[in-house]
GROMACS .gro file of C-alpha atoms in nm:
model
  175
    1UNK     CA    1   3.977  -6.691  -2.999
    2UNK     CA    2   3.613  -6.867  -2.830
    3UNK     CA    3   3.344  -6.767  -2.674
    4UNK     CA    4   3.030  -6.928  -2.381
    5UNK     CA    5   2.917  -7.146  -2.704
    6UNK     CA    6   3.306  -7.185  -2.885
    7UNK     CA    7   3.494  -7.266  -2.613
    8UNK     CA    8   3.933  -7.258  -2.652
    9UNK     CA    9   3.972  -7.633  -2.652
   10UNK     CA   10   4.300  -7.757  -2.687
   11UNK     CA   11   4.727  -7.716  -2.612
   12UNK     CA   12   4.833  -7.370  -2.749
   13UNK     CA   13   5.252  -7.284  -2.728
   14UNK     CA   14   5.223  -6.947  -2.779
   15UNK     CA   15   5.705  -6.993  -2.757
   16UNK     CA   16   5.775  -6.725  -2.541
   17UNK     CA   17   5.573  -6.504  -2.916
   18UNK     CA   18   5.425  -6.153  -2.773
   19UNK     CA   19   5.074  -6.038  -2.950
   20UNK     CA   20   5.136  -5.618  -2.886
   21UNK     CA   21   4.876  -5.353  -2.887
   22UNK     CA   22   4.609  -5.566  -2.920
   23UNK     CA   23   4.230  -5.359  -2.901
   24UNK     CA   24   3.964  -5.514  -2.803
   25UNK     CA   25   3.628  -5.308  -2.727
   26UNK     CA   26   3.362  -5.465  -2.622
   27UNK     CA   27   3.176  -5.265  -2.277
   28UNK     CA   28   2.885  -5.523  -2.334
   29UNK     CA   29   3.035  -5.837  -2.397
   30UNK     CA   30   3.116  -6.143  -2.179
   31UNK     CA   31   3.414  -6.330  -2.152
   32UNK     CA   32   3.692  -6.094  -2.349
   33UNK     CA   33   4.030  -6.128  -2.340
   34UNK     CA   34   4.248  -6.299  -2.665
   35UNK     CA   35   4.021  -6.643  -2.511
   36UNK     CA   36   3.727  -6.523  -2.459
   37UNK     CA   37   3.672  -6.876  -2.280
   38UNK     CA   38   3.861  -7.150  -2.257
   39UNK     CA   39   3.780  -7.488  -2.098
   40UNK     CA   40   4.005  -7.809  -2.091
   41UNK     CA   41   4.318  -7.667  -2.285
   42UNK     CA   42   4.635  -7.554  -2.140
   43UNK     CA   43   4.816  -7.233  -2.249
   44UNK     CA   44   5.169  -7.143  -2.222
   45UNK     CA   45   5.417  -6.901  -2.321
   46UNK     CA   46   5.254  -6.647  -2.411
   47UNK     CA   47   5.273  -6.273  -2.370
   48UNK     CA   48   5.059  -5.957  -2.378
   49UNK     CA   49   5.210  -5.629  -2.482
   50UNK     CA   50   5.036  -5.285  -2.399
   51UNK     CA   51   4.671  -5.427  -2.526
   52UNK     CA   52   4.414  -5.260  -2.436
   53UNK     CA   53   4.176  -5.434  -2.381
   54UNK     CA   54   3.743  -5.374  -2.270
   55UNK     CA   55   3.443  -5.596  -2.177
   56UNK     CA   56   3.104  -5.604  -1.963
   57UNK     CA   57   3.224  -5.922  -1.704
   58UNK     CA   58   3.493  -6.168  -1.726
   59UNK     CA   59   3.757  -6.013  -1.882
   60UNK     CA   60   4.083  -6.085  -1.903
   61UNK     CA   61   4.432  -5.985  -2.013
   62UNK     CA   62   4.506  -6.312  -2.167
   63UNK     CA   63   4.186  -6.515  -2.080
   64UNK     CA   64   3.844  -6.403  -1.949
   65UNK     CA   65   3.688  -6.735  -1.849
   66UNK     CA   66   3.909  -7.033  -1.779
   67UNK     CA   67   3.803  -7.346  -1.672
   68UNK     CA   68   3.946  -7.679  -1.634
   69UNK     CA   69   4.297  -7.496  -1.802
   70UNK     CA   70   4.586  -7.458  -1.699
   71UNK     CA   71   4.865  -7.214  -1.802
   72UNK     CA   72   5.227  -7.207  -1.782
   73UNK     CA   73   5.473  -6.864  -1.814
   74UNK     CA   74   5.226  -6.619  -1.933
   75UNK     CA   75   5.216  -6.275  -1.898
   76UNK     CA   76   5.022  -5.947  -1.952
   77UNK     CA   77   5.190  -5.558  -1.930
   78UNK     CA   78   4.895  -5.350  -2.050
   79UNK     CA   79   4.558  -5.249  -1.957
   80UNK     CA   80   4.221  -5.466  -1.869
   81UNK     CA   81   3.896  -5.276  -1.759
   82UNK     CA   82   3.542  -5.414  -1.686
   83UNK     CA   83   3.219  -5.294  -1.702
   84UNK     CA   84   3.071  -5.444  -1.437
   85UNK     CA   85   3.183  -5.849  -1.373
   86UNK     CA   86   3.515  -5.992  -1.265
   87UNK     CA   87   3.806  -5.878  -1.485
   88UNK     CA   88   4.165  -5.989  -1.394
   89UNK     CA   89   4.517  -5.845  -1.561
   90UNK     CA   90   4.571  -6.161  -1.658
   91UNK     CA   91   4.216  -6.434  -1.650
   92UNK     CA   92   3.946  -6.287  -1.525
   93UNK     CA   93   3.779  -6.630  -1.346
   94UNK     CA   94   3.962  -6.876  -1.311
   95UNK     CA   95   3.736  -7.220  -1.209
   96UNK     CA   96   3.923  -7.550  -1.154
   97UNK     CA   97   4.191  -7.402  -1.283
   98UNK     CA   98   4.545  -7.354  -1.270
   99UNK     CA   99   4.857  -7.029  -1.338
  100UNK     CA  100   5.177  -7.140  -1.285
  101UNK     CA  101   5.461  -6.866  -1.365
  102UNK     CA  102   5.297  -6.603  -1.444
  103UNK     CA  103   5.230  -6.223  -1.406
  104UNK     CA  104   5.038  -5.847  -1.481
  105UNK     CA  105   5.220  -5.506  -1.508
  106UNK     CA  106   4.901  -5.381  -1.670
  107UNK     CA  107   4.680  -5.205  -1.485
  108UNK     CA  108   4.298  -5.311  -1.368
  109UNK     CA  109   3.999  -5.149  -1.325
  110UNK     CA  110   3.605  -5.199  -1.305
  111UNK     CA  111   3.331  -4.921  -1.246
  112UNK     CA  112   3.141  -5.193  -1.108
  113UNK     CA  113   3.300  -5.569  -0.963
  114UNK     CA  114   3.559  -5.793  -0.882
  115UNK     CA  115   3.864  -5.668  -0.953
  116UNK     CA  116   4.224  -5.852  -0.886
  117UNK     CA  117   4.554  -5.793  -1.082
  118UNK     CA  118   4.653  -6.141  -1.190
  119UNK     CA  119   4.293  -6.346  -1.130
  120UNK     CA  120   3.932  -6.128  -1.049
  121UNK     CA  121   3.775  -6.450  -0.912
  122UNK     CA  122   3.957  -6.761  -0.822
  123UNK     CA  123   3.742  -7.069  -0.763
  124UNK     CA  124   3.883  -7.383  -0.705
  125UNK     CA  125   4.182  -7.292  -0.856
  126UNK     CA  126   4.558  -7.312  -0.774
  127UNK     CA  127   4.775  -7.005  -0.820
  128UNK     CA  128   5.163  -7.106  -0.824
  129UNK     CA  129   5.451  -6.867  -0.878
  130UNK     CA  130   5.311  -6.582  -1.010
  131UNK     CA  131   5.251  -6.193  -0.934
  132UNK     CA  132   5.088  -5.865  -1.029
  133UNK     CA  133   5.280  -5.494  -1.031
  134UNK     CA  134   5.039  -5.325  -1.205
  135UNK     CA  135   4.712  -5.023  -1.035
  136UNK     CA  136   4.441  -5.214  -0.964
  137UNK     CA  137   4.083  -5.010  -0.870
  138UNK     CA  138   3.664  -5.134  -0.890
  139UNK     CA  139   3.381  -5.090  -0.671
  140UNK     CA  140   3.399  -5.443  -0.491
  141UNK     CA  141   3.623  -5.709  -0.357
  142UNK     CA  142   3.955  -5.563  -0.514
  143UNK     CA  143   4.326  -5.714  -0.427
  144UNK     CA  144   4.649  -5.656  -0.535
  145UNK     CA  145   4.660  -6.048  -0.644
  146UNK     CA  146   4.354  -6.192  -0.681
  147UNK     CA  147   4.026  -5.963  -0.637
  148UNK     CA  148   3.769  -6.304  -0.500
  149UNK     CA  149   3.955  -6.661  -0.350
  150UNK     CA  150   3.725  -6.917  -0.287
  151UNK     CA  151   3.864  -7.146   0.027
  152UNK     CA  152   3.856  -7.418  -0.175
  153UNK     CA  153   4.135  -7.216  -0.371
  154UNK     CA  154   4.540  -7.201  -0.328
  155UNK     CA  155   4.793  -6.914  -0.370
  156UNK     CA  156   5.137  -7.064  -0.330
  157UNK     CA  157   5.492  -6.865  -0.365
  158UNK     CA  158   5.258  -6.556  -0.499
  159UNK     CA  159   5.317  -6.141  -0.462
  160UNK     CA  160   5.208  -5.818  -0.526
  161UNK     CA  161   5.316  -5.502  -0.501
  162UNK     CA  162   5.055  -5.259  -0.726
  163UNK     CA  163   4.865  -4.947  -0.587
  164UNK     CA  164   4.510  -5.096  -0.484
  165UNK     CA  165   4.226  -4.885  -0.441
  166UNK     CA  166   3.803  -4.865  -0.426
  167UNK     CA  167   3.493  -4.870  -0.245
  168UNK     CA  168   3.493  -5.249  -0.125
  169UNK     CA  169   3.690  -5.510   0.052
  170UNK     CA  170   3.996  -5.398  -0.080
  171UNK     CA  171   4.388  -5.632   0.031
  172UNK     CA  172   4.715  -5.570  -0.089
  173UNK     CA  173   4.676  -5.963  -0.221
  174UNK     CA  174   4.378  -6.113  -0.204
  175UNK     CA  175   3.983  -5.843  -0.169
   0.00000   0.00000   0.00000
């Protein structure tokens, strides 16, 4: 739902409902997730269960590219993979946005790119009261919660307990 030219821009309340067994296999496509690209939106109370999502870059279990969007009370339990680029269990690229009370328990992998358990790349954004317990692997900036966290971003009351492995900058919380 949404891409770089037709962005998802409205308020969506999942009311605690879940989406199960979603399968997306687009290894040569960017902005991949249930929501490919959001801008100025709000997403609340939506769970992704047992999905298998694969894209090239800006790939997330819920949102591929999250711009100026607030995300609340949402989670992912499935696997998220990228062939070359930014990937996160819930959000791939988080730009000028906030993520609150959310989590990921699924595995997140990239053969080449920035990888985070909850968020791949966190730019000018805030993460509050969130966590990741999934296994994370990659080859560049790899973090249990966030792959790369820019200095203008903040992480509050959040944690990661999953295994983190790779060959680049690796951190239990932030790569």
